Coordinates of C-alpha atoms in Angstrom, one line a residue:
Chain A
M1 CA 0.0 0.2 0.0
T2 CA 1.5 3.3 -1.1
G3 CA -1.1 5.9 0.3
P4 CA -0.7 9.3 -0.6
G5 CA 2.9 10.9 -0.2
P6 CA 5.4 13.0 -2.0
R7 CA 6.0 10.2 -4.6
A8 CA 5.7 12.9 -7.4
A9 CA 8.7 14.6 -6.0
G10 CA 10.8 11.6 -7.5
Q11 CA 11.0 7.9 -6.0
G12 CA 14.8 7.6 -6.3
A13 CA 15.6 11.1 -4.5
L14 CA 13.1 9.7 -1.7
E15 CA 14.7 6.1 -1.4
S16 CA 18.3 8.0 -1.2
A17 CA 16.8 10.0 1.9
R18 CA 18.5 8.3 4.7
I19 CA 16.4 8.2 8.2
G20 CA 18.0 6.9 11.1
V21 CA 16.0 5.2 13.8
V22 CA 18.1 4.8 17.2
T23 CA 17.6 1.8 19.2
F24 CA 18.5 2.3 23.2
P25 CA 18.2 -0.8 25.7
G26 CA 14.5 -0.5 26.4
T27 CA 13.4 1.2 23.1
L28 CA 10.0 -0.3 22.0
D29 CA 9.1 1.4 18.8
D30 CA 12.2 1.5 16.7
R31 CA 10.5 -1.1 14.4
D32 CA 7.3 0.8 14.0
A33 CA 9.3 3.9 13.3
A34 CA 11.3 2.4 10.6
R35 CA 8.4 0.9 9.0
A36 CA 7.0 4.1 8.8
V37 CA 9.9 5.6 7.1
R38 CA 9.8 2.9 4.6
L39 CA 5.9 3.4 4.0
A40 CA 6.5 7.0 3.4
G41 CA 9.1 6.4 0.7
G42 CA 12.7 6.8 2.6
T43 CA 15.4 4.3 3.7
A44 CA 15.4 3.6 7.4
V45 CA 18.7 3.0 8.6
P46 CA 19.0 1.3 12.0
L47 CA 21.2 3.4 14.5
W48 CA 22.6 1.8 17.8
H49 CA 22.9 3.6 20.9
A50 CA 26.5 2.5 21.5
D51 CA 27.8 3.2 18.4
A52 CA 28.6 7.2 17.9
D53 CA 28.8 6.8 14.3
L54 CA 25.6 8.3 12.5
H55 CA 26.3 6.6 9.3
Q56 CA 25.7 9.3 7.0
V57 CA 21.9 9.6 7.8
D58 CA 20.2 12.6 6.6
A59 CA 17.6 12.7 9.6
V60 CA 17.0 11.2 13.1
V61 CA 14.1 9.5 14.8
L62 CA 14.6 8.8 18.5
P63 CA 11.6 6.3 19.1
G64 CA 9.4 5.9 22.1
G65 CA 9.8 3.0 24.7
F66 CA 11.6 3.0 28.2
S67 CA 15.3 3.3 27.5
Y68 CA 17.3 2.2 30.5
G69 CA 14.2 1.4 32.2
D70 CA 13.6 5.3 32.6
Y71 CA 15.8 4.5 35.7
L72 CA 16.7 8.0 37.3
R73 CA 14.3 10.0 34.9
A74 CA 12.7 9.4 31.5
G75 CA 15.4 9.9 28.9
A76 CA 17.9 10.9 31.5
I77 CA 20.6 8.1 30.9
S78 CA 20.0 7.8 27.2
R79 CA 21.0 11.5 26.9
F80 CA 24.8 10.5 27.8
A81 CA 24.8 7.5 25.3
P82 CA 27.5 7.5 22.7
V83 CA 25.2 8.1 19.7
M84 CA 23.7 11.2 21.4
G85 CA 26.7 13.3 21.0
G86 CA 26.6 13.0 17.1
V87 CA 22.7 13.7 17.1
V88 CA 22.9 16.6 19.2
D89 CA 25.8 18.1 16.9
A90 CA 24.1 17.2 13.9
A91 CA 20.6 18.9 15.3
R92 CA 22.5 22.0 16.2
G93 CA 23.8 21.9 12.5
G94 CA 20.2 21.6 11.1
M95 CA 19.5 17.9 10.7
P96 CA 15.9 16.9 11.2
V97 CA 15.6 15.2 14.1
L98 CA 12.2 14.0 15.8
G99 CA 11.8 12.7 19.3
I100 CA 8.5 10.6 20.0
C101 CA 7.4 10.0 23.5
N102 CA 10.5 8.7 25.2
G103 CA 12.7 10.3 22.2
F104 CA 10.8 13.6 23.3
Q105 CA 11.9 13.1 26.9
I106 CA 15.6 12.5 25.7
L107 CA 15.7 15.7 23.6
A108 CA 14.4 17.4 26.6
E109 CA 17.0 16.2 28.7
T110 CA 19.7 17.2 25.9
H111 CA 18.1 20.6 26.2
L112 CA 17.7 20.4 22.6
L113 CA 14.2 21.3 23.4
P114 CA 12.9 23.2 26.6
G115 CA 10.9 21.9 29.5
A116 CA 10.8 18.2 30.9
M117 CA 8.2 15.5 31.1
I118 CA 6.7 14.3 34.5
K119 CA 4.3 11.8 35.6
N120 CA 0.7 12.3 34.2
D121 CA -1.3 14.5 36.6
H122 CA -3.9 11.1 37.3
R123 CA -0.8 9.2 37.9
A124 CA -1.8 6.3 35.6
F125 CA -0.6 4.9 32.2
L126 CA -2.8 5.9 29.5
C127 CA -3.2 4.5 26.1
R128 CA -6.0 6.1 23.8
E129 CA -6.5 7.6 20.5
Q130 CA -5.7 11.4 20.7
V131 CA -6.7 14.2 18.5
L132 CA -4.2 16.8 18.2
A133 CA -4.3 20.2 16.7
V134 CA -1.6 21.0 14.1
Q135 CA -0.4 24.7 15.1
N136 CA 3.1 25.0 13.2
V137 CA 3.5 23.6 9.9
D138 CA 6.8 25.1 9.1
T139 CA 8.7 22.4 10.7
A140 CA 11.0 19.9 8.9
W141 CA 8.5 17.3 10.4
T142 CA 5.1 19.0 9.7
R143 CA 5.3 20.7 6.3
D144 CA 2.6 18.2 4.8
F145 CA -0.2 19.0 7.3
A146 CA -2.4 22.0 7.1
Q147 CA -2.3 24.8 9.8
G148 CA -4.9 24.0 12.4
E149 CA -5.7 20.5 11.1
R150 CA -7.0 18.0 13.6
I151 CA -5.2 14.7 13.5
T152 CA -5.7 11.8 15.5
I153 CA -2.6 9.3 16.5
P154 CA -2.1 6.9 19.4
L155 CA -1.0 8.3 22.6
K156 CA 0.4 5.9 25.3
N157 CA 2.6 7.0 28.5
Q158 CA 3.2 7.2 32.0
D159 CA 5.2 10.5 32.2
G160 CA 3.5 12.4 29.7
Q161 CA 3.0 15.9 31.5
F162 CA 4.8 18.4 29.9
V163 CA 6.1 21.1 32.2
A164 CA 8.2 24.5 31.9
D165 CA 8.5 27.6 33.7
E166 CA 5.9 30.5 32.6
H167 CA 8.8 32.3 30.8
T168 CA 9.6 29.6 28.8
L169 CA 5.9 28.6 27.8
D170 CA 5.4 32.2 26.9
E171 CA 8.4 32.1 24.6
L172 CA 7.4 29.0 22.9
E173 CA 4.1 30.5 22.3
A174 CA 5.4 33.8 21.1
E175 CA 7.9 32.2 18.6
G176 CA 5.3 29.9 17.3
R177 CA 7.1 26.5 18.8
V178 CA 4.1 24.8 20.0
V179 CA 3.9 22.4 17.3
F180 CA 0.8 20.3 18.8
R181 CA -1.7 20.8 21.2
Y182 CA -4.0 18.3 22.7
E183 CA -7.6 18.9 21.6
G184 CA -10.6 18.4 23.2
W185 CA -9.1 16.9 26.7
N186 CA -6.0 17.4 28.1
P187 CA -4.9 13.7 28.8
N188 CA -1.9 14.4 31.3
G189 CA -2.1 17.7 32.7
S190 CA 0.5 19.1 30.3
R191 CA 0.9 23.1 30.4
R192 CA -1.2 24.8 27.9
D193 CA -2.5 21.4 26.4
I194 CA 1.0 21.3 24.8
A195 CA 1.5 17.8 23.1
G196 CA 5.0 18.8 20.9
I197 CA 7.0 21.5 20.5
C198 CA 10.3 22.3 18.3
N199 CA 13.4 24.5 18.5
A200 CA 14.1 27.8 17.1
D201 CA 15.1 26.5 13.5
G202 CA 12.3 23.9 13.4
N203 CA 14.6 21.1 12.5
V204 CA 14.1 19.4 15.9
V205 CA 10.7 18.4 17.1
G206 CA 9.5 16.3 19.9
L207 CA 5.8 15.1 20.9
M208 CA 4.4 12.7 23.2
P209 CA 1.8 10.9 20.9
H210 CA 2.9 8.2 18.4
P211 CA 2.7 9.1 14.6
E212 CA 4.5 5.8 13.8
H213 CA 1.7 3.7 15.1
A214 CA -0.8 5.4 12.5
V215 CA 0.9 4.8 9.3
E216 CA -1.1 2.1 7.5
K217 CA -4.7 1.2 7.0
G218 CA -5.8 -1.9 9.5
F219 CA -3.4 -1.1 12.1
G220 CA -3.9 2.5 13.1
P221 CA -6.7 4.5 15.1
D222 CA -10.3 4.9 13.6
G223 CA -10.5 7.3 10.5
P224 CA -13.0 9.1 8.4
Q225 CA -12.9 5.7 6.3
G226 CA -13.7 3.4 8.9
P227 CA -12.2 1.8 12.1
R228 CA -8.5 1.4 11.9
T229 CA -8.2 3.4 8.7
G230 CA -6.5 6.6 10.3
T231 CA -2.8 7.1 8.8
D232 CA -2.2 10.7 9.9
G233 CA 1.0 9.7 11.3
L234 CA 2.4 9.0 7.8
R235 CA 2.8 12.8 7.0
F236 CA 5.3 13.2 9.7
F237 CA 7.7 11.1 7.7
T238 CA 6.5 12.4 4.2
S239 CA 7.1 15.9 5.6
V240 CA 10.5 15.1 6.4
L241 CA 11.2 13.4 3.2
S242 CA 9.9 16.6 1.5
T243 CA 11.9 18.5 3.6
L244 CA 15.0 16.6 2.5
V245 CA 14.3 16.7 -1.4
R246 CA 13.9 20.3 -1.1
R247 CA 17.2 20.8 0.6
S248 CA 19.1 18.8 -1.9
A249 CA 17.4 20.4 -4.7
A250 CA 18.3 23.8 -3.4
Chain B
M1 CA 35.6 3.9 52.4
G2 CA 33.8 7.4 52.4
R3 CA 30.0 8.0 51.5
V4 CA 28.3 11.1 50.1
V5 CA 24.4 11.7 50.1
V6 CA 22.8 13.6 47.8
D7 CA 19.3 14.5 48.4
V8 CA 17.1 15.8 45.2
M9 CA 13.3 17.1 45.2
P10 CA 10.9 18.3 42.9
K11 CA 10.5 21.7 42.7
P12 CA 8.2 23.6 44.8
E13 CA 6.2 24.9 41.8
I14 CA 6.2 21.4 40.1
L15 CA 3.0 19.2 40.9
D16 CA 4.5 16.0 42.6
P17 CA 1.9 13.3 41.5
Q18 CA 4.1 10.6 43.5
G19 CA 4.0 12.5 46.7
K20 CA 0.3 13.1 46.0
A21 CA -0.5 9.6 45.7
V22 CA 1.3 8.4 48.8
A23 CA -0.2 11.1 50.8
S24 CA -3.6 9.9 49.6
A25 CA -3.0 6.7 51.4
L26 CA -2.3 7.8 54.7
P27 CA -5.7 8.4 56.0
R28 CA -6.8 4.9 54.7
L29 CA -4.2 3.7 57.2
G30 CA -5.3 5.7 60.1
F31 CA -2.5 8.5 59.8
H32 CA -4.2 11.8 60.2
G33 CA -3.0 15.4 60.4
F34 CA -0.6 15.5 57.2
T35 CA -1.5 18.4 54.9
G36 CA 1.0 17.5 52.2
M37 CA 3.8 15.1 51.2
R38 CA 6.4 15.3 48.6
Q39 CA 8.6 12.7 47.5
G40 CA 12.2 13.0 46.4
K41 CA 15.5 10.9 45.5
R42 CA 18.4 10.2 47.9
F43 CA 21.7 8.8 46.0
E44 CA 24.8 7.5 48.2
L45 CA 28.0 7.3 46.3
E46 CA 30.9 5.5 48.1
V47 CA 34.5 6.2 47.4
E48 CA 37.6 4.3 48.0
G49 CA 39.2 6.9 50.5
P50 CA 38.1 9.7 52.5
V51 CA 35.5 12.2 51.3
T52 CA 37.7 15.2 50.3
D53 CA 36.6 18.7 48.9
E54 CA 37.6 17.3 45.6
V55 CA 35.3 14.4 45.9
L56 CA 32.5 16.7 47.1
E57 CA 33.0 19.0 44.2
Q58 CA 32.8 15.9 41.7
V59 CA 29.3 14.8 43.3
R60 CA 28.2 18.4 43.1
Q61 CA 28.8 18.4 39.3
A62 CA 27.3 14.7 38.8
A63 CA 24.3 16.1 40.9
A64 CA 23.8 19.0 38.7
T65 CA 24.3 17.2 35.5
L66 CA 23.1 13.5 35.6
L67 CA 21.3 13.1 39.1
S68 CA 18.9 15.8 38.9
N69 CA 17.1 17.8 36.1
P70 CA 17.4 21.6 36.9
V71 CA 14.0 22.2 35.1
I72 CA 11.9 20.2 37.5
E73 CA 14.0 19.3 40.2
D74 CA 16.5 20.8 43.1
V75 CA 19.5 19.2 44.7
V76 CA 18.8 20.1 48.4
R77 CA 22.0 18.4 49.8
V78 CA 25.3 17.2 48.8
A79 CA 27.3 16.2 52.0
P80 CA 29.5 13.4 53.4
A81 CA 27.3 10.6 55.0
E82 CA 27.2 10.8 58.9
D83 CA 26.3 8.1 61.2
H84 CA 22.7 8.9 61.3
D85 CA 22.6 8.6 57.5
G86 CA 22.4 4.6 58.1
A87 CA 26.0 3.8 57.2
T88 CA 26.2 0.1 56.8
A89 CA 30.0 -0.3 55.9

């Protein structure tokens, strides 16, 4: 199944885009993330936490899970894994980086993104199909969405409450760096309903919900065409491929 | 052998869901009169020799970079362990 995607941009160019997917001890969703990259038309490159070499990838996904058992704090130990040195340097140099759930927690611990995630305000693990409002379509990972669009992707976590001081929150809002907001119901007490944010350049995006679980009919959330037809997550991955193809054409 | 104790607490302005959960169990067990509870973390670091100023400085740096996240937590104590800290070695 191909689905809608930026295939018109040239299949060869897309396939030559190499998206690294990092596996830490305790990562759960690396295979789903790699599959999402392939379904979008790109080439997924497995990266290992203990290998500092990024293997010439053009972008990196830090997938979800419980890296290092979430010991100490979610993402706290992963931040110091050998692979992260290269990821942080590349991100500062403009490489697109997406942190999903535990990956978002890792990006916060590295300070590539501000704030932190603490336990959900209701203190329970939660798994649901979550509606998000897209607030910024100028990032490397969201250009295939429409401003203000409502999308549905799965949310599953225990430490999903985004917190930051008021000054940081005001700054994020003023600079348009709130990329996704929870719509309808705030599932974890996150400040200002924030589900995802980006850095100042828009190449680094982190969010708690899981786009990689909504990329193929039959396996995702319910969609307008019926049960399990939702594929809103696929556009994160087609977005980054569009970003990379545009960059290489420029 | 020396030991250094590091105490880390959630910042006062940050909601502490764990402390809240534990606090809610108190009245069920008949413990009354407690108006709040916050749950922190305690680390014990061991060194071969005595706890020197250099050791303490290293621990302070480790506490600031790894053992705590300054966005949500404060390091409230870095100190050599004393007898009443429950030394076992």
